[in-house]
Short mmCIF file of C-alpha atoms in Angstrom, two decimals:
data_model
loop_
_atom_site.label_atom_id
_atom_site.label_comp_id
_atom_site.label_asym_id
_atom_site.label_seq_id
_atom_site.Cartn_x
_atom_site.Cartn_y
_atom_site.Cartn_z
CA UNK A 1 127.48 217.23 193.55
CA UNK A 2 130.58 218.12 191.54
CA UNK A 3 132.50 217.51 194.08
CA UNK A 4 131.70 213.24 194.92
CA UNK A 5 131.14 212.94 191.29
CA UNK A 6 134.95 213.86 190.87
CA UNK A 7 135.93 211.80 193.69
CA UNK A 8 134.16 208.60 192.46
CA UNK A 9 135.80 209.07 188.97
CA UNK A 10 138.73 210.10 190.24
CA UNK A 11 138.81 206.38 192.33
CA UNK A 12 137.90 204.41 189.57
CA UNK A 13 140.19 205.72 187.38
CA UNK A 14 142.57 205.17 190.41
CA UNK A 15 141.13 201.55 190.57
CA UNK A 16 141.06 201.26 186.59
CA UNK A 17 145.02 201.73 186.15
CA UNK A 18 145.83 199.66 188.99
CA UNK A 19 143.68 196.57 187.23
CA UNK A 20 145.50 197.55 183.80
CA UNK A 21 148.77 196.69 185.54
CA UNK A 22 147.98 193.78 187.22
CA UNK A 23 146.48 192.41 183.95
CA UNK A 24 149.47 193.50 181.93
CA UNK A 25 151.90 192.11 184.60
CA UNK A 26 149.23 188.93 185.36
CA UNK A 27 152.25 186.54 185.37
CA UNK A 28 154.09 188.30 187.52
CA UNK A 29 152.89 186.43 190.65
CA UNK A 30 148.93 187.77 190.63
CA UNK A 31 147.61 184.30 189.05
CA UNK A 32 146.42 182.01 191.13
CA UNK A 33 147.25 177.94 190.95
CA UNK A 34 145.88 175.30 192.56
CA UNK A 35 148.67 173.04 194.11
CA UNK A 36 147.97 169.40 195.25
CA UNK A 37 150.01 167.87 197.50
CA UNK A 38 151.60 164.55 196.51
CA UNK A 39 149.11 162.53 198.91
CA UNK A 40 146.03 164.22 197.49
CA UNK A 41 146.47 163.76 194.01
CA UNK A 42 147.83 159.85 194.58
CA UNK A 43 144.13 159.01 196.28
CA UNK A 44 142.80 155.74 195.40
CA UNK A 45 139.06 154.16 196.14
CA UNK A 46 141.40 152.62 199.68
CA UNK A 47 143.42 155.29 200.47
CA UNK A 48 144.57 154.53 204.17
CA UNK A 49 146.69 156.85 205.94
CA UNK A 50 147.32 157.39 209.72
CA UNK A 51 144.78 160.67 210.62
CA UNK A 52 146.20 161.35 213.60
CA UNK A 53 149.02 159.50 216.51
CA UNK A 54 148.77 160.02 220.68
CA UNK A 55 151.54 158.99 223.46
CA UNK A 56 149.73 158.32 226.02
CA UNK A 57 152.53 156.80 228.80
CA UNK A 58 153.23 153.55 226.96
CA UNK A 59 150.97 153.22 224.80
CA UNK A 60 151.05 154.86 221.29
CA UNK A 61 147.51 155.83 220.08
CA UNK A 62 147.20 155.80 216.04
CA UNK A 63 143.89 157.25 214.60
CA UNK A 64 143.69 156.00 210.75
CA UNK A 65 141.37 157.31 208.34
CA UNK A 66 139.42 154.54 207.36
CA UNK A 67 138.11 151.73 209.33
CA UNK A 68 140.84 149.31 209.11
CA UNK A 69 140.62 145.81 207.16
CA UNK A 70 141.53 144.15 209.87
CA UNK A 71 140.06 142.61 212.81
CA UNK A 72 143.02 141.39 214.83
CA UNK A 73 146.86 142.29 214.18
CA UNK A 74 149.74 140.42 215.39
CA UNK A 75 152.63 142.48 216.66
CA UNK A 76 156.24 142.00 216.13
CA UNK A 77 159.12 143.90 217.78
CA UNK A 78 162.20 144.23 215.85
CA UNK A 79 161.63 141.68 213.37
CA UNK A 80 161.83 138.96 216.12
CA UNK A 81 159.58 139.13 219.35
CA UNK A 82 156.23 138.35 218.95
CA UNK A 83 154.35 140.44 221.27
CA UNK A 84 150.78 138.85 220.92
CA UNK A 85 147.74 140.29 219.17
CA UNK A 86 146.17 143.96 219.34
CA UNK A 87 142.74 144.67 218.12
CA UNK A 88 141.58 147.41 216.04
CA UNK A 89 138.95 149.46 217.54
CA UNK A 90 137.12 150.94 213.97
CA UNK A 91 139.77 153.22 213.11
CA UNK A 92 141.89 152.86 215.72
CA UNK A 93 144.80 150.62 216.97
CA UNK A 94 146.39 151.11 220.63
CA UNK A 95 149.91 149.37 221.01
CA UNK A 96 152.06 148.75 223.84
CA UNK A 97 155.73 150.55 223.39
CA UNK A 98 159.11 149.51 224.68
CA UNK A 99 162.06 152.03 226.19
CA UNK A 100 164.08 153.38 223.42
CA UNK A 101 163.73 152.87 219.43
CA UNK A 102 161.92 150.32 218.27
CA UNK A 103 160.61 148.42 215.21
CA UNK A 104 157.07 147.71 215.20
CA UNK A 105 155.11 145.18 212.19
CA UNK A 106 151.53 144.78 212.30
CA UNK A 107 150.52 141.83 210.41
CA UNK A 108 146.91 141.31 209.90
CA UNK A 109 145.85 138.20 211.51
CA UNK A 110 142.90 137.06 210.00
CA UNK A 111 143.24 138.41 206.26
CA UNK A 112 145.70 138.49 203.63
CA UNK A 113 145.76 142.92 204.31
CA UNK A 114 148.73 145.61 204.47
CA UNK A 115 150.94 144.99 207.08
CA UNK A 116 152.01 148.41 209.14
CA UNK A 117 155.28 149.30 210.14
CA UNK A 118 156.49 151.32 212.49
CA UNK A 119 159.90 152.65 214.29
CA UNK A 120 159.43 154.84 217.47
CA UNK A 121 161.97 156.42 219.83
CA UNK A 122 160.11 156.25 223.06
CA UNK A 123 163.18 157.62 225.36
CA UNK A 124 163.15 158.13 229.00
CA UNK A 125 165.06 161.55 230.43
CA UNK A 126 167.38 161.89 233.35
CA UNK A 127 164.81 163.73 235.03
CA UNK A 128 162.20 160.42 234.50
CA UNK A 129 159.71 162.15 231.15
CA UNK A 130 159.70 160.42 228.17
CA UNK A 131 160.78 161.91 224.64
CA UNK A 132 158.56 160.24 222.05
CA UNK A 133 159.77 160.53 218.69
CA UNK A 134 157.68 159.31 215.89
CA UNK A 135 160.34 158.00 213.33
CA UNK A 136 158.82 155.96 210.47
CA UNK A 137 155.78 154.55 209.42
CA UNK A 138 155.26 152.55 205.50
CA UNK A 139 151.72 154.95 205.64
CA UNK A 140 151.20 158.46 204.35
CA UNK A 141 150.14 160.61 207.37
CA UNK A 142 149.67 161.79 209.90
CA UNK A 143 148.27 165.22 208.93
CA UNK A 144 147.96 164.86 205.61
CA UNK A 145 145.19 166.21 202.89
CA UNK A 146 143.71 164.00 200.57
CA UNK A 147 141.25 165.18 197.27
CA UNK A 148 137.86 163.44 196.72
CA UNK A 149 139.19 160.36 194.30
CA UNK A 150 135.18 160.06 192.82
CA UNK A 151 136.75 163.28 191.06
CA UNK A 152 138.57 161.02 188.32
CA UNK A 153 135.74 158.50 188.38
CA UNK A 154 133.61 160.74 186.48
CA UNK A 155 134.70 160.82 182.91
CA UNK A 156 132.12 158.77 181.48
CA UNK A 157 129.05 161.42 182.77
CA UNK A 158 130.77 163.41 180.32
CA UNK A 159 130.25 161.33 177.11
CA UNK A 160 126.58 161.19 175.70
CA UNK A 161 124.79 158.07 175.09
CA UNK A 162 126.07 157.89 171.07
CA UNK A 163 129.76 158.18 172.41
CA UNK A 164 129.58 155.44 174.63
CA UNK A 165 127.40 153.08 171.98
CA UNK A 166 130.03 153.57 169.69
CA UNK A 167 132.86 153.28 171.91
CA UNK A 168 132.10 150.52 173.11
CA UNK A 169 131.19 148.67 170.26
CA UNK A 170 134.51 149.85 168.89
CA UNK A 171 136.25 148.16 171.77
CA UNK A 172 133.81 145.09 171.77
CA UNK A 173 135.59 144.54 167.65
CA UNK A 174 139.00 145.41 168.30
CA UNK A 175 140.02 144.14 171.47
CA UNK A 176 139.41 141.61 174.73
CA UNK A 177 139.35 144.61 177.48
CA UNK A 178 135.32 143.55 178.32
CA UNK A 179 136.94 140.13 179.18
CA UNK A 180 139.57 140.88 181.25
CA UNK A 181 139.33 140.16 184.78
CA UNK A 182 141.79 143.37 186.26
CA UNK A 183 142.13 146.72 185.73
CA UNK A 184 146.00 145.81 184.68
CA UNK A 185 144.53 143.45 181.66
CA UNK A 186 141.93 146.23 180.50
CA UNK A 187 144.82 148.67 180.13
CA UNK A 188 146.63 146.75 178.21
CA UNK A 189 144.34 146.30 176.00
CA UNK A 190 143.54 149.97 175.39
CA UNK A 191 147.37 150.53 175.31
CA UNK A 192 147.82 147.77 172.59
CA UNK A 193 144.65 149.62 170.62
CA UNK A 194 146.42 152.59 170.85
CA UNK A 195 150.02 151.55 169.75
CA UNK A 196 148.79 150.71 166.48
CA UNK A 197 147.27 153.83 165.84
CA UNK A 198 150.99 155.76 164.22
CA UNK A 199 150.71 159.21 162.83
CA UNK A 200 150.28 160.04 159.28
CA UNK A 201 152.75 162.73 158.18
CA UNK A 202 150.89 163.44 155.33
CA UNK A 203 147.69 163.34 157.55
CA UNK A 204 145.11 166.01 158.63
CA UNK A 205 146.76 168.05 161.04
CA UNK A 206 146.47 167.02 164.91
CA UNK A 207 145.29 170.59 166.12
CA UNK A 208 142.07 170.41 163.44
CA UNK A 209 141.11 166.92 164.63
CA UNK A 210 141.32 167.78 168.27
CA UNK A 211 138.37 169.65 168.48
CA UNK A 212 136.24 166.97 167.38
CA UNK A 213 135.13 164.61 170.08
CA UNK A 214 137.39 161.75 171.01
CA UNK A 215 135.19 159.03 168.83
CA UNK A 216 136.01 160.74 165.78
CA UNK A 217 139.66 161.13 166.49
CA UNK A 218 139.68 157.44 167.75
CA UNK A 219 137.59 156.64 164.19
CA UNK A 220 140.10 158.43 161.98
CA UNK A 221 143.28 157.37 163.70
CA UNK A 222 142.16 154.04 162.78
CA UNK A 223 141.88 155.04 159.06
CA UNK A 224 145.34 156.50 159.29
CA UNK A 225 144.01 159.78 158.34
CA UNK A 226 145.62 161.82 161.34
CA UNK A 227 149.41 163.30 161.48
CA UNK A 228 148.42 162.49 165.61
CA UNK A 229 150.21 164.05 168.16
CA UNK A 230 150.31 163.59 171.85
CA UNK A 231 147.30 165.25 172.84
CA UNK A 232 145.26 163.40 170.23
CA UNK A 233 146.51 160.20 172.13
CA UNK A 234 145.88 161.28 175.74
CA UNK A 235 142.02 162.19 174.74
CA UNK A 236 141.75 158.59 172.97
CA UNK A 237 143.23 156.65 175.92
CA UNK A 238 141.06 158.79 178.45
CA UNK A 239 138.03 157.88 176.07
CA UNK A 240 138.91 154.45 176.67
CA UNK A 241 139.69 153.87 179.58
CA UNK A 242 136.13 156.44 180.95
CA UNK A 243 134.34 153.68 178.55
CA UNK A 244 136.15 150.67 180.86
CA UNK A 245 134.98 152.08 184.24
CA UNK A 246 138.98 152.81 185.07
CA UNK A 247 140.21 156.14 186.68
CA UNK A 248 142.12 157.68 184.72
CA UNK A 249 143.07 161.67 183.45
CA UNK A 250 144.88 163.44 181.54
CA UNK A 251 148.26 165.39 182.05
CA UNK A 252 150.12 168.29 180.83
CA UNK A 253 152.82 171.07 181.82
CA UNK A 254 151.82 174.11 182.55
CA UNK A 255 153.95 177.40 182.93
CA UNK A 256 153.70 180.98 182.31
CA UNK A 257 151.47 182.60 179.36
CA UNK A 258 153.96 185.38 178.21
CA UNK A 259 155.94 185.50 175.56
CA UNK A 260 157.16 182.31 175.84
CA UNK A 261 156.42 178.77 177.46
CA UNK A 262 157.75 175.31 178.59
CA UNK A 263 157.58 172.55 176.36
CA UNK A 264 153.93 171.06 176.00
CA UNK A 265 152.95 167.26 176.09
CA UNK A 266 150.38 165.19 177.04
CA UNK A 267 149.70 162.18 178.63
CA UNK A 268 147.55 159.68 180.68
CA UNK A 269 147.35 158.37 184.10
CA UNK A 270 145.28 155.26 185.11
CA UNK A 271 144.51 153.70 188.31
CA UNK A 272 144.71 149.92 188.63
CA UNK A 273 142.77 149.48 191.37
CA UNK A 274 144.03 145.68 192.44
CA UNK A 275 147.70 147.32 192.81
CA UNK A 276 145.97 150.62 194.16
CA UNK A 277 148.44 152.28 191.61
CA UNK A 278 148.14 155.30 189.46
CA UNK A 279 150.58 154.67 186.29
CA UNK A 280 151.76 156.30 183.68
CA UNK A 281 150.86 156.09 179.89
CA UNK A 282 152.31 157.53 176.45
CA UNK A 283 150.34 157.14 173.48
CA UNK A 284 152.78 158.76 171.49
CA UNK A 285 155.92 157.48 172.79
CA UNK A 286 154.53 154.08 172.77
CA UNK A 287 155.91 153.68 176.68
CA UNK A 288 153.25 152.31 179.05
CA UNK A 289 153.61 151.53 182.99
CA UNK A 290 156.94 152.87 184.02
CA UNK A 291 158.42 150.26 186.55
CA UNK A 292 161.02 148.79 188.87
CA UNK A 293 160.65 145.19 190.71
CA UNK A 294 158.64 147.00 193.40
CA UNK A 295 156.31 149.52 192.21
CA UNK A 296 154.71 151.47 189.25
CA UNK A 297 155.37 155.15 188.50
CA UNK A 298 153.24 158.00 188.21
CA UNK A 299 153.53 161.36 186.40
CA UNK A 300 155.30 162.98 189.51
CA UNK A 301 157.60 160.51 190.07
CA UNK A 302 158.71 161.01 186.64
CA UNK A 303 158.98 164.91 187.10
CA UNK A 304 161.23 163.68 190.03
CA UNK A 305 163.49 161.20 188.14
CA UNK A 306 163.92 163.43 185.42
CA UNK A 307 165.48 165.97 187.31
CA UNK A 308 168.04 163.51 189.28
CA UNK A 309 168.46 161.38 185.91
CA UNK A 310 167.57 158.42 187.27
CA UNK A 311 166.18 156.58 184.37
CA UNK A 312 168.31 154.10 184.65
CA UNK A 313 167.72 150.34 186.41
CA UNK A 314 163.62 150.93 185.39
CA UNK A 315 161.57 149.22 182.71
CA UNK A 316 158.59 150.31 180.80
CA UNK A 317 156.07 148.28 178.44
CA UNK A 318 156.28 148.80 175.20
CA UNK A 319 154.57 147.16 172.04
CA UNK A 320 156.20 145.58 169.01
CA UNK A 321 153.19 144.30 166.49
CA UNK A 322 150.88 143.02 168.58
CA UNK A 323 153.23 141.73 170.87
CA UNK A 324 153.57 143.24 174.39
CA UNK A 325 157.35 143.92 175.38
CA UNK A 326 159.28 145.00 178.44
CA UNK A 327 162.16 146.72 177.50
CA UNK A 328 164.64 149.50 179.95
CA UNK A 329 162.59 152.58 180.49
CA UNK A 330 165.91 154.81 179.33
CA UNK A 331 164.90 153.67 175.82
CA UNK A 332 161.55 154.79 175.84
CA UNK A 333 161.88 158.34 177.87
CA UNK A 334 163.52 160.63 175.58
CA UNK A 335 160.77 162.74 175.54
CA UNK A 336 159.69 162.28 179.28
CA UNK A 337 163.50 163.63 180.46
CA UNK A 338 162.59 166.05 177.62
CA UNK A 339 159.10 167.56 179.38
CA UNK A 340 160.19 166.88 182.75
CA UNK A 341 163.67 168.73 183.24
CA UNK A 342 162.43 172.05 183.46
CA UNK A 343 160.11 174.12 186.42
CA UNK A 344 156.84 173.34 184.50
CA UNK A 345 153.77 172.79 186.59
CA UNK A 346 152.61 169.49 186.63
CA UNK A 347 148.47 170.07 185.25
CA UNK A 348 145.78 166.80 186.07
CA UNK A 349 143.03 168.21 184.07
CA UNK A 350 139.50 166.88 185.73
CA UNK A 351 137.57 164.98 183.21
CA UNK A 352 135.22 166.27 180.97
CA UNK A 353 138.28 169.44 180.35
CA UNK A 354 139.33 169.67 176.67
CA UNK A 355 143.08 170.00 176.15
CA UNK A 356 142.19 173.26 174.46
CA UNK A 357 140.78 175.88 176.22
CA UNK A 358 138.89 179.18 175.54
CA UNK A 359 139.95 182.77 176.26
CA UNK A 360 136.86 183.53 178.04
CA UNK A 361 137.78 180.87 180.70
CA UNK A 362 141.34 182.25 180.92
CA UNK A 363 139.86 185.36 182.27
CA UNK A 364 137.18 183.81 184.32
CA UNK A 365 139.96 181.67 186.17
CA UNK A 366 142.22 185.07 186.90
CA UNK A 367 139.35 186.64 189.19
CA UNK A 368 138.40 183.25 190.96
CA UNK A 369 139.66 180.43 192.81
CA UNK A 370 137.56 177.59 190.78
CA UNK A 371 139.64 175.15 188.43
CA UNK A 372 138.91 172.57 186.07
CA UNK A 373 142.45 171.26 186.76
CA UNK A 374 145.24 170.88 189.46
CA UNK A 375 148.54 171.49 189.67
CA UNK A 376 151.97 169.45 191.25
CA UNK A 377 155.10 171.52 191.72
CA UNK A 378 158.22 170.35 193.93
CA UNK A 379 159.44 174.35 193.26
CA UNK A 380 156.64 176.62 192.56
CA UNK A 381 154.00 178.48 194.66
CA UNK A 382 151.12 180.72 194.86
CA UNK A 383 151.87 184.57 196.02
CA UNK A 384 148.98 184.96 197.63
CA UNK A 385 149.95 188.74 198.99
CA UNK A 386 149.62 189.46 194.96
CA UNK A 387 146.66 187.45 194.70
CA UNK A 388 144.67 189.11 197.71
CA UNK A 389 145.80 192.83 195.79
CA UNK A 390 144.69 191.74 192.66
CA UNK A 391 141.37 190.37 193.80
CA UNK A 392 140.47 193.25 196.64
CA UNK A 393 141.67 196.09 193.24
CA UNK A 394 139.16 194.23 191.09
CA UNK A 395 135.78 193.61 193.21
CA UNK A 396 136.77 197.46 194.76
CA UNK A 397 136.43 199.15 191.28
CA UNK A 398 133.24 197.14 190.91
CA UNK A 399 131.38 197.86 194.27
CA UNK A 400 132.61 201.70 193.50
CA UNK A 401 131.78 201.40 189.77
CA UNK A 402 128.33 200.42 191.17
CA UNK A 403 127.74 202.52 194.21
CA UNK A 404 129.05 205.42 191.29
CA UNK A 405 125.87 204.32 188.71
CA UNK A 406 123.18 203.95 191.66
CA UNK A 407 124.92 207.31 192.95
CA UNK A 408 124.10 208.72 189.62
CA UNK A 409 120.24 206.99 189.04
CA UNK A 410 119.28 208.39 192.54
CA UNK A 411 120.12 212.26 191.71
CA UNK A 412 118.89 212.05 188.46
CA UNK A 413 115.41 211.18 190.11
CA UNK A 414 115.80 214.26 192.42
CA UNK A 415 116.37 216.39 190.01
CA UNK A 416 113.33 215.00 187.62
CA UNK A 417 111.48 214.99 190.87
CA UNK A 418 112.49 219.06 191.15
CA UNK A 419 111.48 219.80 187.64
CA UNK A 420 107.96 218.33 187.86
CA UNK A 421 106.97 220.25 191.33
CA UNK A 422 107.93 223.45 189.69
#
């Protein structure tokens, strides 16, 4: 008896020190993160993307994930030949290819839909196969991942009945967003709401206010009672925005949890569902909807044009008053280069997550895989040799911490049982 009762203590002291150094060296590669790919954090309520492409002698098979919008597509070849129309079979479109590289535009016939454009190298060989290179194509895809985009629908299930009364009455009196007939016009009315809302230096401090609920800090903002700060503003604009029905969540920078850490801002994204867009907005930088002629940014394509400084050529919206300017977006992203120049995680936090955080949950997300957040990172990744150890040390000194303490129940019973029947 002596003998496996050393043993198991023996182990799980073995086990014991082996979990003290993994905590004490926890960001050293043993924490996991949960990276998103650019295409599944980008989802919108239409997200089409090809699933899937097959050569199949001349003909070019492409599998798309949704049924398309379309009924009947009209097929151009290098910008010039029209090579007559191709139906769409549900989610699929079959189209007739042409030796050597190509240009190919769908253009939906009967709808005013997304074209599709293609280039494909469709080469024959000396020895009479075909090499079928699959060059471009204006879709994401083929095998790509996409996230569930209901995920950032959600925000409102996590205000109570009082929250959304008031909220929206506080909307109904101080701006025209119930009105507006886009997503684009409802924004800009939150963002105009929230540009008048300046911090008072003299003001409660941001970090007290934060942990009330985002009606309050909307409700004292208003009474300039708040030295606000920029997570104050990314909780009011989610608050408004969950109120409007619009998509939207909020983003930080995440890094390591040692000694030191990357700089920490917050901000908002919102989807505008007619431009199915996701766009940037800074409460406390007063910079809303990053632009060029073509497109609206996002929070990653920041990270990206911060770290290949190219602010330059862009605009932003900004607000002056009440008045709604576009001005360049270099004179608005001091603090976006700022945030964005370093390796920091980019950190979507789901709705209904707090931009402060407890310490139990810090522990409860070390030992598991389940997140209330996700991360972007062009650089970083998960060391998932570290992350198997660190999981297969822990639940090992539990099953032999058990097995030790049932081990121990069961021969105490023997010997009770021994005592009695003498």
């Amino acid at each position: 008896m002596k003998k496996y009762r050393f043993l198991f203590l023996s182990l799980i002291t073995v086990l014991l020190f082996i979990n003290v150094y993994i905590l004490v060296n926890r960001n050293k590669g043993f924490k996991y993160f949960p990276f998103k790919s650019y295409s599944q954090l980008y989802v919108t309520d239409s997200t089409l993307y090809l699933e899937n492409v097959q050569f199949n002698n001349d003909t070019l098979a492409l599998l798309f994930s949704l049924k398309l919008p379309a009924t009947n597509y009209r097929l151009i070849v290098d910008e010039i030949t029209n090579a007559g129309l191709i139906s769409s079979d549900n989610k699929q479109l079959h189209i007739p290819l042409l030796k050597n590289i190509h240009s190919y535009q769908l253009i939906p016939a009967d709808t005013n839909q997304l074209e599709i454009t293609l280039q494909i190298d469709h080469s024959q060989n000396t020895d009479g196969n075909f090499t079928n290179e699959f060059i471009y194509c204006n879709l994401p895809g083929p095998q790509i991942k996409v996230s569930d985009y209901n995920l950032w629908t959600r925000g409102i299930s996590s205000l109570n009945s009082n929250e959304v009364e008031n909220g929206n009455e506080l909307l109904a009196e101080n701006t025209s967003a119930f009105s507006a007939l886009t997503d684009s016009a409802r924004l800009v009315e939150v963002c105009r709401l929230i540009s008048k809302l300046r911090p008072n230096k003299n003001g409660i401090k941001a970090s007290t206010v934060s942990m009330q609920p985002a009606y309050d800090q909307l409700k004292y903002a208003m009474q300039n009672k708040i030295n606000l700060d920029c997570g104050n503003y990314s909780v009011m604009i989610h608050y408004l925005c969950n109120l409007l029905g619009l998509p939207s969540r909020v983003i930080t920078f995440s890094g390591p949890a040692g000694n030191w850490q990357y700089g920490v801002h917050y901000y908002n994204e919102v989807n505008l569902r007619e431009k199915q867009q996701w766009v940037l907005c800074d409460g406390v930088s007063n910079a809303y909807m990053p632009h060029d002629t073509i497109r609206f940014y996002n929070a990653a394509d920041v990270y990206k044009m911060a770290h290949v400084n190219s602010f330059n050529n862009k605009s932003a919206y900004t607000f002056e008053g009440n008045s709604l300017k576009e001005v360049r977006y270099d004179s608005l992203s001091y603090w976006h280069s700022y945030y964005n120049r370093n390796n920091a995680n980019l950190c979507y936090l789901h709705p209904g997550t707090g931009v402060q955080d407890g310490k139990l949950n810090y522990v409860k997300d070390f030992y598991s895989f389940d997140r209330n957040f996700d991360f972007y990172s062009d650089i970083n990744q998960n060391d998932w040799m570290k992350i198997c150890i660190k999981l297969a040390a822990f639940y090992l000194m539990l099953i032999v911490a058990l097995t030790y303490f049932v081990w121990e129940i069961n021969r105490n019973r023997k010997i009770d049982k021994n005592i009695v029947h003498r």
